Amino acid sequence: MTHVTLSSSRPKITVGVFDADESDLAVRWAARHADRVSGVLHLVHAFVWTELDVNTDPIPGMTGSGIRNAAHGLIEDALAIAREERPDLPITSEIVDGNAVPVLVEASADSDLVVVGGRGMGRLLTLIVGSKSLALAARSLCPVVVVRGQIDGTGPIGLVHHESATEVVTRAADLAAAYGRDIHLVVRAETTPEQAREILAGTSQRIALTHPGVYVSDVTIAAGASARQLVEASEGASVMVVAGERTHGPDKPLAAPRQLVTVLRFANIPVWIERD
């Protein structure tokens, strides 16, 4: 995992701002999370129109017209949503010329977390989860949260077990401590009940060493091998934490993009993709 050193000791939570209801939901979740972890919120809108050679200037005689003015309006609306959620939260914002994925990948270099709406990137969703081109979750230098469905849940932190990923366990423990929640462990369908109990015990022991106040309350074996059934096994969780793998090196896509696409398609809660 790539660790980024920030100039401020406060976590920087960057959220992509788009013209979609799902983007508004992402801003709300990001504001709440930034407040919970004593962080700062950074709003970013990727202004793609310059890439398309479109005239972005105002229409003569019409105050406030033009695509760039509309982009400023999106940022202002997002700021109002964040202020509604957390009035005292430190917030910064910017509009960056370029396509959404590369703009947010660049923003991830000095962020602790990048947040996007589950459908706020529209048809770019497939880019997030494994395209050979610049895909956010595959190339981000920090974790990525895709906000979907319910953001008001008070359930446990759902942790999907991974055989080799270590950062994902630490991240789930950090979230559980920050939110005052337990952890609900989810293991894959091929896991036997005995193996599930061993995984539960091992995960609990590991977390107890660094997060003594955090408890792994339960383990659920997914009913089947599909990603949809992993999501169903996480029902009741407030956040679903999964490992995002690279095959080899930072320029490779996710190792299992189809499964992650399915997770993001069916999840009804925010999905935290932790970098390996």
PDB file of C-alpha atoms in Angstrom:
ATOM      1  CA  MET A   1       0.000   0.000   0.000  1.00  0.00           C
ATOM      2  CA  THR A   2       1.231   3.479  -0.814  1.00  0.00           C
ATOM      3  CA  HIS A   3       1.300   5.797   2.156  1.00  0.00           C
ATOM      4  CA  VAL A   4       0.949   9.523   1.541  1.00  0.00           C
ATOM      5  CA  THR A   5       2.428  12.118   3.863  1.00  0.00           C
ATOM      6  CA  LEU A   6       0.162  15.108   4.213  1.00  0.00           C
ATOM      7  CA  SER A   7       1.142  18.622   5.207  1.00  0.00           C
ATOM      8  CA  SER A   8      -1.631  18.665   7.793  1.00  0.00           C
ATOM      9  CA  SER A   9      -2.090  16.206  10.622  1.00  0.00           C
ATOM     10  CA  ARG A  10      -5.833  16.193   9.931  1.00  0.00           C
ATOM     11  CA  PRO A  11      -7.076  13.555   7.459  1.00  0.00           C
ATOM     12  CA  LYS A  12      -8.028  14.990   4.070  1.00  0.00           C
ATOM     13  CA  ILE A  13     -11.270  13.566   2.707  1.00  0.00           C
ATOM     14  CA  THR A  14     -11.691  14.364  -0.993  1.00  0.00           C
ATOM     15  CA  VAL A  15     -15.097  13.920  -2.615  1.00  0.00           C
ATOM     16  CA  GLY A  16     -15.887  14.056  -6.316  1.00  0.00           C
ATOM     17  CA  VAL A  17     -18.716  16.500  -7.077  1.00  0.00           C
ATOM     18  CA  PHE A  18     -20.950  15.689 -10.047  1.00  0.00           C
ATOM     19  CA  ASP A  19     -24.394  16.644 -11.303  1.00  0.00           C
ATOM     20  CA  ALA A  20     -26.236  13.696  -9.778  1.00  0.00           C
ATOM     21  CA  ASP A  21     -28.243  12.870  -6.666  1.00  0.00           C
ATOM     22  CA  GLU A  22     -25.738  10.135  -5.843  1.00  0.00           C
ATOM     23  CA  SER A  23     -23.013  12.773  -5.736  1.00  0.00           C
ATOM     24  CA  ASP A  24     -25.016  14.707  -3.146  1.00  0.00           C
ATOM     25  CA  LEU A  25     -25.249  11.526  -1.079  1.00  0.00           C
ATOM     26  CA  ALA A  26     -21.481  11.100  -1.339  1.00  0.00           C
ATOM     27  CA  VAL A  27     -20.944  14.673  -0.138  1.00  0.00           C
ATOM     28  CA  ARG A  28     -23.195  14.031   2.875  1.00  0.00           C
ATOM     29  CA  TRP A  29     -21.392  10.824   3.776  1.00  0.00           C
ATOM     30  CA  ALA A  30     -17.961  12.397   3.257  1.00  0.00           C
ATOM     31  CA  ALA A  31     -18.848  15.380   5.456  1.00  0.00           C
ATOM     32  CA  ARG A  32     -20.011  13.102   8.238  1.00  0.00           C
ATOM     33  CA  HIS A  33     -16.929  10.923   7.941  1.00  0.00           C
ATOM     34  CA  ALA A  34     -14.533  13.880   7.864  1.00  0.00           C
ATOM     35  CA  ASP A  35     -16.150  15.190  11.021  1.00  0.00           C
ATOM     36  CA  ARG A  36     -16.001  11.769  12.684  1.00  0.00           C
ATOM     37  CA  VAL A  37     -12.258  11.427  12.053  1.00  0.00           C
ATOM     38  CA  SER A  38     -11.499  15.118  12.786  1.00  0.00           C
ATOM     39  CA  GLY A  39     -10.550  15.670   9.179  1.00  0.00           C
ATOM     40  CA  VAL A  40     -11.003  18.303   6.486  1.00  0.00           C
ATOM     41  CA  LEU A  41     -13.316  17.975   3.494  1.00  0.00           C
ATOM     42  CA  HIS A  42     -12.129  18.814  -0.015  1.00  0.00           C
ATOM     43  CA  LEU A  43     -14.691  19.147  -2.825  1.00  0.00           C
ATOM     44  CA  VAL A  44     -13.440  18.498  -6.379  1.00  0.00           C
ATOM     45  CA  HIS A  45     -15.340  18.889  -9.635  1.00  0.00           C
ATOM     46  CA  ALA A  46     -13.710  17.545 -12.802  1.00  0.00           C
ATOM     47  CA  PHE A  47     -14.512  19.993 -15.593  1.00  0.00           C
ATOM     48  CA  VAL A  48     -14.480  17.766 -18.650  1.00  0.00           C
ATOM     49  CA  TRP A  49     -15.787  20.307 -21.179  1.00  0.00           C
ATOM     50  CA  THR A  50     -12.393  21.817 -21.919  1.00  0.00           C
ATOM     51  CA  GLU A  51     -11.263  18.339 -22.986  1.00  0.00           C
ATOM     52  CA  LEU A  52     -14.140  18.233 -25.473  1.00  0.00           C
ATOM     53  CA  ASP A  53     -13.328  21.642 -26.990  1.00  0.00           C
ATOM     54  CA  VAL A  54     -16.723  23.016 -25.959  1.00  0.00           C
ATOM     55  CA  ASN A  55     -17.337  26.730 -25.530  1.00  0.00           C
ATOM     56  CA  THR A  56     -17.697  27.254 -21.782  1.00  0.00           C
ATOM     57  CA  ASP A  57     -18.058  31.049 -21.823  1.00  0.00           C
ATOM     58  CA  PRO A  58     -21.227  32.796 -20.634  1.00  0.00           C
ATOM     59  CA  ILE A  59     -23.899  33.647 -23.180  1.00  0.00           C
ATOM     60  CA  PRO A  60     -23.664  37.392 -23.931  1.00  0.00           C
ATOM     61  CA  GLY A  61     -26.259  39.327 -21.984  1.00  0.00           C
ATOM     62  CA  MET A  62     -27.173  36.404 -19.694  1.00  0.00           C
ATOM     63  CA  THR A  63     -25.662  36.758 -16.235  1.00  0.00           C
ATOM     64  CA  GLY A  64     -24.607  33.478 -14.676  1.00  0.00           C
ATOM     65  CA  SER A  65     -24.892  31.510 -17.909  1.00  0.00           C
ATOM     66  CA  GLY A  66     -22.244  29.214 -19.360  1.00  0.00           C
ATOM     67  CA  ILE A  67     -21.010  25.744 -18.469  1.00  0.00           C
ATOM     68  CA  ARG A  68     -18.189  26.925 -16.218  1.00  0.00           C
ATOM     69  CA  ASN A  69     -20.601  29.027 -14.183  1.00  0.00           C
ATOM     70  CA  ALA A  70     -22.765  25.925 -13.859  1.00  0.00           C
ATOM     71  CA  ALA A  71     -19.738  24.056 -12.510  1.00  0.00           C
ATOM     72  CA  HIS A  72     -19.240  26.738  -9.873  1.00  0.00           C
ATOM     73  CA  GLY A  73     -22.911  26.278  -9.011  1.00  0.00           C
ATOM     74  CA  LEU A  74     -22.362  22.559  -8.459  1.00  0.00           C
ATOM     75  CA  ILE A  75     -19.526  23.290  -6.043  1.00  0.00           C
ATOM     76  CA  GLU A  76     -21.630  25.864  -4.208  1.00  0.00           C
ATOM     77  CA  ASP A  77     -24.495  23.386  -3.894  1.00  0.00           C
ATOM     78  CA  ALA A  78     -22.120  20.722  -2.579  1.00  0.00           C
ATOM     79  CA  LEU A  79     -20.697  23.183  -0.079  1.00  0.00           C
ATOM     80  CA  ALA A  80     -24.213  23.981   1.137  1.00  0.00           C
ATOM     81  CA  ILE A  81     -24.955  20.254   1.584  1.00  0.00           C
ATOM     82  CA  ALA A  82     -21.743  19.732   3.551  1.00  0.00           C
ATOM     83  CA  ARG A  83     -22.437  22.786   5.716  1.00  0.00           C
ATOM     84  CA  GLU A  84     -25.950  21.483   6.381  1.00  0.00           C
ATOM     85  CA  GLU A  85     -24.458  18.226   7.624  1.00  0.00           C
ATOM     86  CA  ARG A  86     -21.547  19.640   9.609  1.00  0.00           C
ATOM     87  CA  PRO A  87     -21.573  23.466   9.945  1.00  0.00           C
ATOM     88  CA  ASP A  88     -18.147  23.711  11.610  1.00  0.00           C
ATOM     89  CA  LEU A  89     -16.276  21.331   9.314  1.00  0.00           C
ATOM     90  CA  PRO A  90     -13.212  22.795   7.533  1.00  0.00           C
ATOM     91  CA  ILE A  91     -13.962  22.669   3.791  1.00  0.00           C
ATOM     92  CA  THR A  92     -11.985  23.543   0.675  1.00  0.00           C
ATOM     93  CA  SER A  93     -13.001  23.199  -2.970  1.00  0.00           C
ATOM     94  CA  GLU A  94     -11.677  23.406  -6.514  1.00  0.00           C
ATOM     95  CA  ILE A  95     -12.654  22.903 -10.141  1.00  0.00           C
ATOM     96  CA  VAL A  96     -10.038  21.029 -12.154  1.00  0.00           C
ATOM     97  CA  ASP A  97     -10.019  20.793 -15.948  1.00  0.00           C
ATOM     98  CA  GLY A  98      -9.999  17.178 -17.095  1.00  0.00           C
ATOM     99  CA  ASN A  99     -11.813  13.855 -17.047  1.00  0.00           C
ATOM    100  CA  ALA A 100     -13.142  12.611 -13.732  1.00  0.00           C
ATOM    101  CA  VAL A 101     -10.966   9.543 -13.161  1.00  0.00           C
ATOM    102  CA  PRO A 102      -7.523  11.082 -13.834  1.00  0.00           C
ATOM    103  CA  VAL A 103      -8.511  14.232 -11.930  1.00  0.00           C
ATOM    104  CA  LEU A 104      -9.473  12.190  -8.860  1.00  0.00           C
ATOM    105  CA  VAL A 105      -6.447   9.922  -9.194  1.00  0.00           C
ATOM    106  CA  GLU A 106      -4.247  13.021  -9.073  1.00  0.00           C
ATOM    107  CA  ALA A 107      -6.230  14.336  -6.108  1.00  0.00           C
ATOM    108  CA  SER A 108      -5.656  11.050  -4.290  1.00  0.00           C
ATOM    109  CA  ALA A 109      -1.927  11.788  -4.092  1.00  0.00           C
ATOM    110  CA  ASP A 110      -2.472  14.197  -1.200  1.00  0.00           C
ATOM    111  CA  SER A 111      -5.685  12.728   0.193  1.00  0.00           C
ATOM    112  CA  ASP A 112      -6.342  10.156   2.881  1.00  0.00           C
ATOM    113  CA  LEU A 113      -9.591   9.084   1.235  1.00  0.00           C
ATOM    114  CA  VAL A 114     -11.433   9.714  -2.040  1.00  0.00           C
ATOM    115  CA  VAL A 115     -15.234   9.470  -2.013  1.00  0.00           C
ATOM    116  CA  VAL A 116     -17.543   9.192  -5.038  1.00  0.00           C
ATOM    117  CA  GLY A 117     -21.237   8.518  -5.548  1.00  0.00           C
ATOM    118  CA  GLY A 118     -22.167   5.005  -6.615  1.00  0.00           C
ATOM    119  CA  ARG A 119     -23.723   6.226  -9.842  1.00  0.00           C
ATOM    120  CA  GLY A 120     -22.446   9.786  -9.726  1.00  0.00           C
ATOM    121  CA  MET A 121     -19.798   8.950 -12.291  1.00  0.00           C
ATOM    122  CA  GLY A 122     -22.421   7.549 -14.648  1.00  0.00           C
ATOM    123  CA  ARG A 123     -20.981   5.295 -17.323  1.00  0.00           C
ATOM    124  CA  LEU A 124     -17.519   5.784 -15.831  1.00  0.00           C
ATOM    125  CA  LEU A 125     -18.440   3.313 -13.080  1.00  0.00           C
ATOM    126  CA  THR A 126     -16.727   0.493 -14.979  1.00  0.00           C
ATOM    127  CA  LEU A 127     -13.545   2.578 -15.027  1.00  0.00           C
ATOM    128  CA  ILE A 128     -13.591   2.686 -11.255  1.00  0.00           C
ATOM    129  CA  VAL A 129     -13.316  -1.049 -10.910  1.00  0.00           C
ATOM    130  CA  GLY A 130     -10.764  -2.446 -13.272  1.00  0.00           C
ATOM    131  CA  SER A 131     -10.482  -0.932 -16.722  1.00  0.00           C
ATOM    132  CA  LYS A 132      -7.035  -0.941 -18.298  1.00  0.00           C
ATOM    133  CA  SER A 133      -7.295   2.823 -18.533  1.00  0.00           C
ATOM    134  CA  LEU A 134      -6.865   5.100 -15.539  1.00  0.00           C
ATOM    135  CA  ALA A 135      -9.376   3.637 -13.111  1.00  0.00           C
ATOM    136  CA  LEU A 136      -9.876   5.291  -9.778  1.00  0.00           C
ATOM    137  CA  ALA A 137     -10.017   2.295  -7.488  1.00  0.00           C
ATOM    138  CA  ALA A 138      -7.176   0.570  -9.315  1.00  0.00           C
ATOM    139  CA  ARG A 139      -4.810   3.542  -9.376  1.00  0.00           C
ATOM    140  CA  SER A 140      -5.752   5.662  -6.422  1.00  0.00           C
ATOM    141  CA  LEU A 141      -2.952   6.349  -3.967  1.00  0.00           C
ATOM    142  CA  CYS A 142      -5.410   6.189  -1.084  1.00  0.00           C
ATOM    143  CA  PRO A 143      -8.546   4.212  -0.224  1.00  0.00           C
ATOM    144  CA  VAL A 144     -11.739   4.855  -2.197  1.00  0.00           C
ATOM    145  CA  VAL A 145     -15.311   4.846  -0.886  1.00  0.00           C
ATOM    146  CA  VAL A 146     -18.182   4.356  -3.319  1.00  0.00           C
ATOM    147  CA  VAL A 147     -21.320   5.665  -1.632  1.00  0.00           C
ATOM    148  CA  ARG A 148     -24.508   3.796  -2.429  1.00  0.00           C
ATOM    149  CA  GLY A 149     -27.889   3.344  -0.831  1.00  0.00           C
ATOM    150  CA  GLN A 150     -28.254   3.998   2.870  1.00  0.00           C
ATOM    151  CA  ILE A 151     -25.849   6.271   4.723  1.00  0.00           C
ATOM    152  CA  ASP A 152     -27.778   6.478   7.987  1.00  0.00           C
ATOM    153  CA  GLY A 153     -27.189   2.927   9.131  1.00  0.00           C
ATOM    154  CA  THR A 154     -25.992   2.318  12.677  1.00  0.00           C
ATOM    155  CA  GLY A 155     -24.963  -1.287  12.145  1.00  0.00           C
ATOM    156  CA  PRO A 156     -21.495  -2.810  12.473  1.00  0.00           C
ATOM    157  CA  ILE A 157     -18.564  -2.356  10.123  1.00  0.00           C
ATOM    158  CA  GLY A 158     -18.805  -5.152   7.575  1.00  0.00           C
ATOM    159  CA  LEU A 159     -15.388  -6.673   6.841  1.00  0.00           C
ATOM    160  CA  VAL A 160     -15.033  -9.080   3.904  1.00  0.00           C
ATOM    161  CA  HIS A 161     -12.228 -11.455   4.823  1.00  0.00           C
ATOM    162  CA  HIS A 162      -9.239 -11.623   2.483  1.00  0.00           C
ATOM    163  CA  GLU A 163      -6.598 -14.321   2.723  1.00  0.00           C
ATOM    164  CA  SER A 164      -3.547 -12.086   2.314  1.00  0.00           C
ATOM    165  CA  ALA A 165      -4.639  -8.445   2.667  1.00  0.00           C
ATOM    166  CA  THR A 166      -3.617  -6.957   5.992  1.00  0.00           C
ATOM    167  CA  GLU A 167      -4.463  -3.287   5.592  1.00  0.00           C
ATOM    168  CA  VAL A 168      -8.165  -4.087   5.209  1.00  0.00           C
ATOM    169  CA  VAL A 169      -8.326  -5.521   8.761  1.00  0.00           C
ATOM    170  CA  THR A 170      -6.574  -2.496  10.231  1.00  0.00           C
ATOM    171  CA  ARG A 171      -8.876  -0.172   8.311  1.00  0.00           C
ATOM    172  CA  ALA A 172     -11.999  -1.930   9.545  1.00  0.00           C
ATOM    173  CA  ALA A 173     -10.693  -1.662  13.109  1.00  0.00           C
ATOM    174  CA  ASP A 174      -9.952   2.046  12.637  1.00  0.00           C
ATOM    175  CA  LEU A 175     -13.498   2.631  11.367  1.00  0.00           C
ATOM    176  CA  ALA A 176     -15.039   0.603  14.167  1.00  0.00           C
ATOM    177  CA  ALA A 177     -13.106   2.651  16.724  1.00  0.00           C
ATOM    178  CA  ALA A 178     -14.002   5.977  15.092  1.00  0.00           C
ATOM    179  CA  TYR A 179     -17.703   5.150  14.836  1.00  0.00           C
ATOM    180  CA  GLY A 180     -18.046   3.189  18.064  1.00  0.00           C
ATOM    181  CA  ARG A 181     -19.173   0.033  16.244  1.00  0.00           C
ATOM    182  CA  ASP A 182     -18.389  -3.663  16.302  1.00  0.00           C
ATOM    183  CA  ILE A 183     -17.057  -5.531  13.278  1.00  0.00           C
ATOM    184  CA  HIS A 184     -19.115  -8.119  11.420  1.00  0.00           C
ATOM    185  CA  LEU A 185     -16.816 -10.500   9.551  1.00  0.00           C
ATOM    186  CA  VAL A 186     -17.920 -12.037   6.251  1.00  0.00           C
ATOM    187  CA  VAL A 187     -16.119 -15.060   4.799  1.00  0.00           C
ATOM    188  CA  ARG A 188     -16.515 -16.711   1.433  1.00  0.00           C
ATOM    189  CA  ALA A 189     -18.864 -19.584   0.656  1.00  0.00           C
ATOM    190  CA  GLU A 190     -16.152 -22.238   0.441  1.00  0.00           C
ATOM    191  CA  THR A 191     -15.202 -21.599   4.072  1.00  0.00           C
ATOM    192  CA  THR A 192     -16.206 -24.373   6.479  1.00  0.00           C
ATOM    193  CA  PRO A 193     -17.796 -23.512   9.835  1.00  0.00           C
ATOM    194  CA  GLU A 194     -14.618 -24.616  11.598  1.00  0.00           C
ATOM    195  CA  GLN A 195     -12.469 -22.425   9.351  1.00  0.00           C
ATOM    196  CA  ALA A 196     -14.865 -19.513   9.907  1.00  0.00           C
ATOM    197  CA  ARG A 197     -14.435 -19.830  13.667  1.00  0.00           C
ATOM    198  CA  GLU A 198     -10.658 -19.920  13.248  1.00  0.00           C
ATOM    199  CA  ILE A 199     -10.727 -16.807  11.052  1.00  0.00           C
ATOM    200  CA  LEU A 200     -12.961 -15.069  13.596  1.00  0.00           C
ATOM    201  CA  ALA A 201     -10.605 -15.933  16.450  1.00  0.00           C
ATOM    202  CA  GLY A 202      -7.498 -14.914  14.521  1.00  0.00           C
ATOM    203  CA  THR A 203      -9.000 -11.619  13.371  1.00  0.00           C
ATOM    204  CA  SER A 204     -10.245 -10.834  16.879  1.00  0.00           C
ATOM    205  CA  GLN A 205      -6.824 -11.511  18.395  1.00  0.00           C
ATOM    206  CA  ARG A 206      -5.055  -9.365  15.861  1.00  0.00           C
ATOM    207  CA  ILE A 207      -7.413  -6.427  16.314  1.00  0.00           C
ATOM    208  CA  ALA A 208      -7.237  -6.692  20.097  1.00  0.00           C
ATOM    209  CA  LEU A 209      -3.491  -5.981  19.970  1.00  0.00           C
ATOM    210  CA  THR A 210      -3.953  -2.540  18.394  1.00  0.00           C
ATOM    211  CA  HIS A 211      -7.602  -1.698  19.046  1.00  0.00           C
ATOM    212  CA  PRO A 212      -8.484  -3.174  22.445  1.00  0.00           C
ATOM    213  CA  GLY A 213     -11.912  -1.531  22.502  1.00  0.00           C
ATOM    214  CA  VAL A 214     -13.010  -2.982  19.156  1.00  0.00           C
ATOM    215  CA  TYR A 215     -14.836  -6.303  18.983  1.00  0.00           C
ATOM    216  CA  VAL A 216     -15.473  -8.691  16.115  1.00  0.00           C
ATOM    217  CA  SER A 217     -18.973  -9.668  17.125  1.00  0.00           C
ATOM    218  CA  ASP A 218     -19.859 -12.288  14.548  1.00  0.00           C
ATOM    219  CA  VAL A 219     -18.880 -14.116  11.379  1.00  0.00           C
ATOM    220  CA  THR A 220     -21.153 -15.001   8.465  1.00  0.00           C
ATOM    221  CA  ILE A 221     -20.392 -17.468   5.694  1.00  0.00           C
ATOM    222  CA  ALA A 222     -21.692 -16.218   2.341  1.00  0.00           C
ATOM    223  CA  ALA A 223     -24.446 -18.435   0.943  1.00  0.00           C
ATOM    224  CA  GLY A 224     -22.753 -18.691  -2.438  1.00  0.00           C
ATOM    225  CA  ALA A 225     -19.678 -17.765  -4.410  1.00  0.00           C
ATOM    226  CA  SER A 226     -21.104 -14.703  -6.142  1.00  0.00           C
ATOM    227  CA  ALA A 227     -20.314 -11.151  -5.128  1.00  0.00           C
ATOM    228  CA  ARG A 228     -24.039 -10.543  -4.739  1.00  0.00           C
ATOM    229  CA  GLN A 229     -24.133 -13.168  -1.997  1.00  0.00           C
ATOM    230  CA  LEU A 230     -21.167 -11.498  -0.298  1.00  0.00           C
ATOM    231  CA  VAL A 231     -23.257  -8.329  -0.241  1.00  0.00           C
ATOM    232  CA  GLU A 232     -26.233 -10.218   1.187  1.00  0.00           C
ATOM    233  CA  ALA A 233     -24.009 -11.663   3.917  1.00  0.00           C
ATOM    234  CA  SER A 234     -23.082  -8.093   4.884  1.00  0.00           C
ATOM    235  CA  GLU A 235     -26.732  -7.073   5.352  1.00  0.00           C
ATOM    236  CA  GLY A 236     -27.164  -4.778   8.333  1.00  0.00           C
ATOM    237  CA  ALA A 237     -23.667  -3.320   8.162  1.00  0.00           C
ATOM    238  CA  SER A 238     -23.204   0.446   7.921  1.00  0.00           C
ATOM    239  CA  VAL A 239     -20.125   0.214   5.679  1.00  0.00           C
ATOM    240  CA  MET A 240     -18.724  -2.699   3.678  1.00  0.00           C
ATOM    241  CA  VAL A 241     -14.917  -2.858   3.745  1.00  0.00           C
ATOM    242  CA  VAL A 242     -13.255  -4.834   0.947  1.00  0.00           C
ATOM    243  CA  ALA A 243      -9.697  -5.305  -0.273  1.00  0.00           C
ATOM    244  CA  GLY A 244      -8.803  -3.870  -3.662  1.00  0.00           C
ATOM    245  CA  GLU A 245      -5.920  -5.798  -5.182  1.00  0.00           C
ATOM    246  CA  ARG A 246      -3.425  -5.013  -7.903  1.00  0.00           C
ATOM    247  CA  THR A 247      -1.961  -7.902  -9.836  1.00  0.00           C
ATOM    248  CA  HIS A 248       1.570  -6.458  -9.839  1.00  0.00           C
ATOM    249  CA  GLY A 249       2.591  -2.846  -9.280  1.00  0.00           C
ATOM    250  CA  PRO A 250       0.706   0.445  -9.209  1.00  0.00           C
ATOM    251  CA  ASP A 251      -0.083   0.514 -12.923  1.00  0.00           C
ATOM    252  CA  LYS A 252      -1.987  -2.775 -12.959  1.00  0.00           C
ATOM    253  CA  PRO A 253      -5.778  -3.005 -12.718  1.00  0.00           C
ATOM    254  CA  LEU A 254      -7.661  -4.766  -9.940  1.00  0.00           C
ATOM    255  CA  ALA A 255      -7.130  -8.508  -9.872  1.00  0.00           C
ATOM    256  CA  ALA A 256     -10.849  -9.331  -9.698  1.00  0.00           C
ATOM    257  CA  PRO A 257     -12.681  -6.450 -11.394  1.00  0.00           C
ATOM    258  CA  ARG A 258     -15.848  -8.360 -12.263  1.00  0.00           C
ATOM    259  CA  GLN A 259     -16.517  -9.316  -8.654  1.00  0.00           C
ATOM    260  CA  LEU A 260     -15.950  -5.782  -7.447  1.00  0.00           C
ATOM    261  CA  VAL A 261     -18.228  -4.430 -10.183  1.00  0.00           C
ATOM    262  CA  THR A 262     -20.929  -6.767  -8.895  1.00  0.00           C
ATOM    263  CA  VAL A 263     -20.344  -5.725  -5.284  1.00  0.00           C
ATOM    264  CA  LEU A 264     -20.728  -2.067  -6.251  1.00  0.00           C
ATOM    265  CA  ARG A 265     -23.792  -2.852  -8.316  1.00  0.00           C
ATOM    266  CA  PHE A 266     -25.739  -4.586  -5.561  1.00  0.00           C
ATOM    267  CA  ALA A 267     -24.430  -2.982  -2.379  1.00  0.00           C
ATOM    268  CA  ASN A 268     -26.951  -0.765  -0.630  1.00  0.00           C
ATOM    269  CA  ILE A 269     -24.407   0.774   1.726  1.00  0.00           C
ATOM    270  CA  PRO A 270     -21.108   2.608   1.192  1.00  0.00           C
ATOM    271  CA  VAL A 271     -18.296   0.320   0.009  1.00  0.00           C
ATOM    272  CA  TRP A 272     -14.797   1.094   1.303  1.00  0.00           C
ATOM    273  CA  ILE A 273     -12.134  -0.205  -1.100  1.00  0.00           C
ATOM    274  CA  GLU A 274      -8.855  -0.492   0.770  1.00  0.00           C
ATOM    275  CA  ARG A 275      -5.651  -0.434  -1.226  1.00  0.00           C
ATOM    276  CA  ASP A 276      -3.212  -3.306  -0.741  1.00  0.00           C
TER     277      ASP A 276
END
